[in-house]
Amino acid sequence: MGLIFAKRKIRNIMHKWKFCAACALILMAVSCDMLNQPKKVILDQTEYNIGSEGGTIDVSFVPLVGWEASWSEDFVSISPTSGEASEQSITMTITVEKNTTPLERRAKIIVKFENNEQTLTITQEAYFPDPDPDPDPDPDPDPNPNPDPDPNPDPDPDPNPDPDPDDGSSTEDVIPGDDIESK
């Protein structure tokens, strides 16, 4: 009986050892796979809003792998557009032109890395000019306006009125030769 008991004990130990060995192999396979996982670059923000006046947006990230950017609309430009793997942070500057239309507009920017890609969305506000009903009300305002105009103006004032006939300086029509007395 002692031999049968010893064989069972050895068999149980062997089963436990095989189970432990199998678990160790699985664990090694998983951890090796994790070590071989590609380095993914994840951008912190992927949605940006900008006013109709346009401007720049700076996107900073650490490019653990090579990368390249492309965009969908002409009102957007990017600098730099690609780069090599680095452990130093880089800044990609997105320039958005002024929107002169009454429509909101969107642009998609795709940043492709060696093993993944990220999509950035730029939304730009519509342009609405300020209404100005009276842009130039009076180009030359009168510095001294007449506060009380004459309610009954003379329709045709005579610039040279006749002098008073009683003062002896009459300007009656004189015909030449009328001043000769006849005898």
GROMACS .gro file of C-alpha atoms in nm:
model
  183
    1MET     CA    1   0.000   0.000   0.000
    2GLY     CA    2   0.279   0.235   0.061
    3LEU     CA    3   0.387   0.201  -0.299
    4ILE     CA    4   0.042   0.281  -0.436
    5PHE     CA    5   0.018   0.580  -0.205
    6ALA     CA    6   0.358   0.708  -0.321
    7LYS     CA    7   0.264   0.663  -0.688
    8ARG     CA    8  -0.054   0.866  -0.637
    9LYS     CA    9   0.135   1.137  -0.459
   10ILE     CA   10   0.391   1.156  -0.740
   11ARG     CA   11   0.115   1.159  -1.002
   12ASN     CA   12  -0.058   1.451  -0.822
   13ILE     CA   13   0.267   1.642  -0.803
   14MET     CA   14   0.330   1.579  -1.173
   15HIS     CA   15  -0.018   1.707  -1.266
   16LYS     CA   16   0.037   2.019  -1.058
   17TRP     CA   17   0.380   2.066  -1.213
   18LYS     CA   18   0.239   2.025  -1.568
   19PHE     CA   19  -0.036   2.275  -1.484
   20CYS     CA   20   0.217   2.523  -1.347
   21ALA     CA   21   0.445   2.470  -1.647
   22ALA     CA   22   0.153   2.529  -1.886
   23CYS     CA   23   0.056   2.848  -1.700
   24ALA     CA   24   0.416   2.969  -1.712
   25LEU     CA   25   0.434   2.907  -2.086
   26ILE     CA   26   0.108   3.097  -2.143
   27LEU     CA   27   0.229   3.384  -1.926
   28MET     CA   28   0.557   3.400  -2.116
   29ALA     CA   29   0.378   3.398  -2.450
   30VAL     CA   30   0.148   3.682  -2.343
   31SER     CA   31   0.429   3.893  -2.201
   32CYS     CA   32   0.646   3.836  -2.510
   33ASP     CA   33   0.352   3.941  -2.724
   34MET     CA   34   0.312   4.254  -2.511
   35LEU     CA   35   0.679   4.337  -2.559
   36ASN     CA   36   0.638   4.306  -2.933
   37GLN     CA   37   0.329   4.530  -2.935
   38PRO     CA   38   0.380   4.831  -3.159
   39LYS     CA   39   0.418   5.166  -2.991
   40LYS     CA   40   0.094   5.355  -3.048
   41VAL     CA   41   0.080   5.731  -3.054
   42ILE     CA   42  -0.239   5.875  -2.908
   43LEU     CA   43  -0.315   6.243  -2.954
   44ASP     CA   44  -0.462   6.413  -2.647
   45GLN     CA   45  -0.728   6.609  -2.833
   46THR     CA   46  -0.898   6.533  -3.166
   47GLU     CA   47  -1.172   6.803  -3.185
   48TYR     CA   48  -1.089   7.172  -3.231
   49ASN     CA   49  -1.312   7.479  -3.278
   50ILE     CA   50  -1.191   7.808  -3.421
   51GLY     CA   51  -1.359   8.143  -3.493
   52SER     CA   52  -1.439   8.278  -3.838
   53GLU     CA   53  -1.131   8.503  -3.824
   54GLY     CA   54  -0.909   8.193  -3.850
   55GLY     CA   55  -0.576   8.146  -3.677
   56THR     CA   56  -0.344   7.866  -3.571
   57ILE     CA   57  -0.383   7.553  -3.361
   58ASP     CA   58  -0.077   7.384  -3.211
   59VAL     CA   59  -0.093   7.007  -3.163
   60SER     CA   60   0.193   6.863  -2.955
   61PHE     CA   61   0.277   6.494  -2.928
   62VAL     CA   62   0.568   6.254  -2.886
   63PRO     CA   63   0.613   6.064  -3.215
   64LEU     CA   64   0.734   5.727  -3.091
   65VAL     CA   65   0.713   5.611  -3.455
   66GLY     CA   66   0.736   5.786  -3.793
   67TRP     CA   67   0.429   5.990  -3.892
   68GLU     CA   68   0.270   6.183  -4.181
   69ALA     CA   69  -0.029   6.423  -4.190
   70SER     CA   70  -0.280   6.493  -4.467
   71TRP     CA   71  -0.588   6.716  -4.475
   72SER     CA   72  -0.916   6.741  -4.663
   73GLU     CA   73  -0.975   7.115  -4.722
   74ASP     CA   74  -0.788   7.401  -4.889
   75PHE     CA   75  -0.852   7.651  -4.607
   76VAL     CA   76  -0.620   7.448  -4.380
   77SER     CA   77  -0.243   7.401  -4.399
   78ILE     CA   78  -0.003   7.212  -4.171
   79SER     CA   79   0.362   7.247  -4.077
   80PRO     CA   80   0.550   7.014  -4.045
   81THR     CA   81   0.363   6.749  -4.240
   82SER     CA   82   0.574   6.450  -4.136
   83GLY     CA   83   0.849   6.336  -3.905
   84GLU     CA   84   1.065   6.054  -3.779
   85ALA     CA   85   1.031   5.856  -3.456
   86SER     CA   86   1.149   6.048  -3.152
   87GLU     CA   87   1.112   6.056  -2.777
   88GLN     CA   88   1.105   6.437  -2.787
   89SER     CA   89   0.775   6.624  -2.812
   90ILE     CA   90   0.708   6.797  -3.142
   91THR     CA   91   0.447   7.060  -3.233
   92MET     CA   92   0.245   7.038  -3.552
   93THR     CA   93   0.095   7.380  -3.637
   94ILE     CA   94  -0.240   7.388  -3.817
   95THR     CA   95  -0.317   7.720  -3.989
   96VAL     CA   96  -0.682   7.798  -4.066
   97GLU     CA   97  -0.766   8.080  -4.308
   98LYS     CA   98  -1.039   8.338  -4.241
   99ASN     CA   99  -1.391   8.215  -4.322
  100THR     CA  100  -1.570   8.476  -4.536
  101THR     CA  101  -1.880   8.265  -4.597
  102PRO     CA  102  -2.201   8.252  -4.390
  103LEU     CA  103  -2.152   7.875  -4.348
  104GLU     CA  104  -1.971   7.679  -4.079
  105ARG     CA  105  -1.700   7.463  -4.229
  106ARG     CA  106  -1.507   7.152  -4.125
  107ALA     CA  107  -1.174   6.998  -4.216
  108LYS     CA  108  -1.043   6.652  -4.136
  109ILE     CA  109  -0.674   6.601  -4.066
  110ILE     CA  110  -0.545   6.244  -4.070
  111VAL     CA  111  -0.219   6.179  -3.889
  112LYS     CA  112  -0.086   5.838  -3.996
  113PHE     CA  113   0.166   5.665  -3.776
  114GLU     CA  114   0.351   5.345  -3.869
  115ASN     CA  115   0.096   5.134  -3.682
  116ASN     CA  116  -0.218   5.345  -3.631
  117GLU     CA  117  -0.381   5.670  -3.738
  118GLN     CA  118  -0.565   5.952  -3.565
  119THR     CA  119  -0.826   6.187  -3.716
  120LEU     CA  120  -0.845   6.549  -3.605
  121THR     CA  121  -1.157   6.754  -3.682
  122ILE     CA  122  -1.138   7.132  -3.720
  123THR     CA  123  -1.472   7.318  -3.706
  124GLN     CA  124  -1.468   7.684  -3.808
  125GLU     CA  125  -1.749   7.929  -3.729
  126ALA     CA  126  -1.949   8.098  -4.005
  127TYR     CA  127  -1.877   8.461  -4.090
  128PHE     CA  128  -2.150   8.715  -4.020
  129PRO     CA  129  -2.052   9.078  -4.083
  130ASP     CA  130  -2.173   9.336  -3.831
  131PRO     CA  131  -2.475   9.518  -3.974
  132ASP     CA  132  -2.403   9.891  -4.009
  133PRO     CA  133  -2.725  10.066  -4.120
  134ASP     CA  134  -2.570  10.414  -4.156
  135PRO     CA  135  -2.197  10.385  -4.230
  136ASP     CA  136  -2.146  10.763  -4.291
  137PRO     CA  137  -2.442  10.967  -4.165
  138ASP     CA  138  -2.310  11.315  -4.260
  139PRO     CA  139  -1.964  11.347  -4.411
  140ASP     CA  140  -1.944  11.729  -4.347
  141PRO     CA  141  -2.166  11.829  -4.056
  142ASP     CA  142  -2.230  12.206  -4.016
  143PRO     CA  143  -2.024  12.317  -3.713
  144ASN     CA  144  -2.276  12.601  -3.641
  145PRO     CA  145  -2.621  12.483  -3.737
  146ASN     CA  146  -2.904  12.740  -3.725
  147PRO     CA  147  -3.115  12.624  -3.432
  148ASP     CA  148  -3.426  12.835  -3.528
  149PRO     CA  149  -3.470  12.870  -3.906
  150ASP     CA  150  -3.703  13.144  -4.044
  151PRO     CA  151  -4.049  12.984  -4.087
  152ASN     CA  152  -4.142  13.222  -4.375
  153PRO     CA  153  -3.833  13.280  -4.588
  154ASP     CA  154  -3.850  13.535  -4.873
  155PRO     CA  155  -3.869  13.326  -5.193
  156ASP     CA  156  -3.658  13.571  -5.406
  157PRO     CA  157  -3.474  13.826  -5.199
  158ASP     CA  158  -3.336  14.126  -5.402
  159PRO     CA  159  -2.963  14.149  -5.339
  160ASN     CA  160  -2.958  14.525  -5.440
  161PRO     CA  161  -3.262  14.698  -5.298
  162ASP     CA  162  -3.345  15.055  -5.420
  163PRO     CA  163  -3.232  15.334  -5.186
  164ASP     CA  164  -3.498  15.539  -5.014
  165PRO     CA  165  -3.642  15.786  -5.273
  166ASP     CA  166  -3.695  16.062  -5.011
  167ASP     CA  167  -3.332  16.105  -4.925
  168GLY     CA  168  -3.259  16.305  -5.244
  169SER     CA  169  -3.043  16.046  -5.400
  170SER     CA  170  -3.299  15.905  -5.634
  171THR     CA  171  -3.177  15.678  -5.903
  172GLU     CA  172  -3.463  15.732  -6.142
  173ASP     CA  173  -3.392  15.665  -6.499
  174VAL     CA  174  -3.226  15.966  -6.653
  175ILE     CA  175  -3.233  15.998  -7.022
  176PRO     CA  176  -2.935  16.188  -7.160
  177GLY     CA  177  -3.036  16.532  -7.275
  178ASP     CA  178  -3.334  16.554  -7.039
  179ASP     CA  179  -3.138  16.772  -6.806
  180ILE     CA  180  -3.137  17.060  -7.065
  181GLU     CA  181  -3.404  17.310  -6.998
  182SER     CA  182  -3.606  17.421  -7.285
  183LYS     CA  183  -3.662  17.793  -7.332
   0.00000   0.00000   0.00000
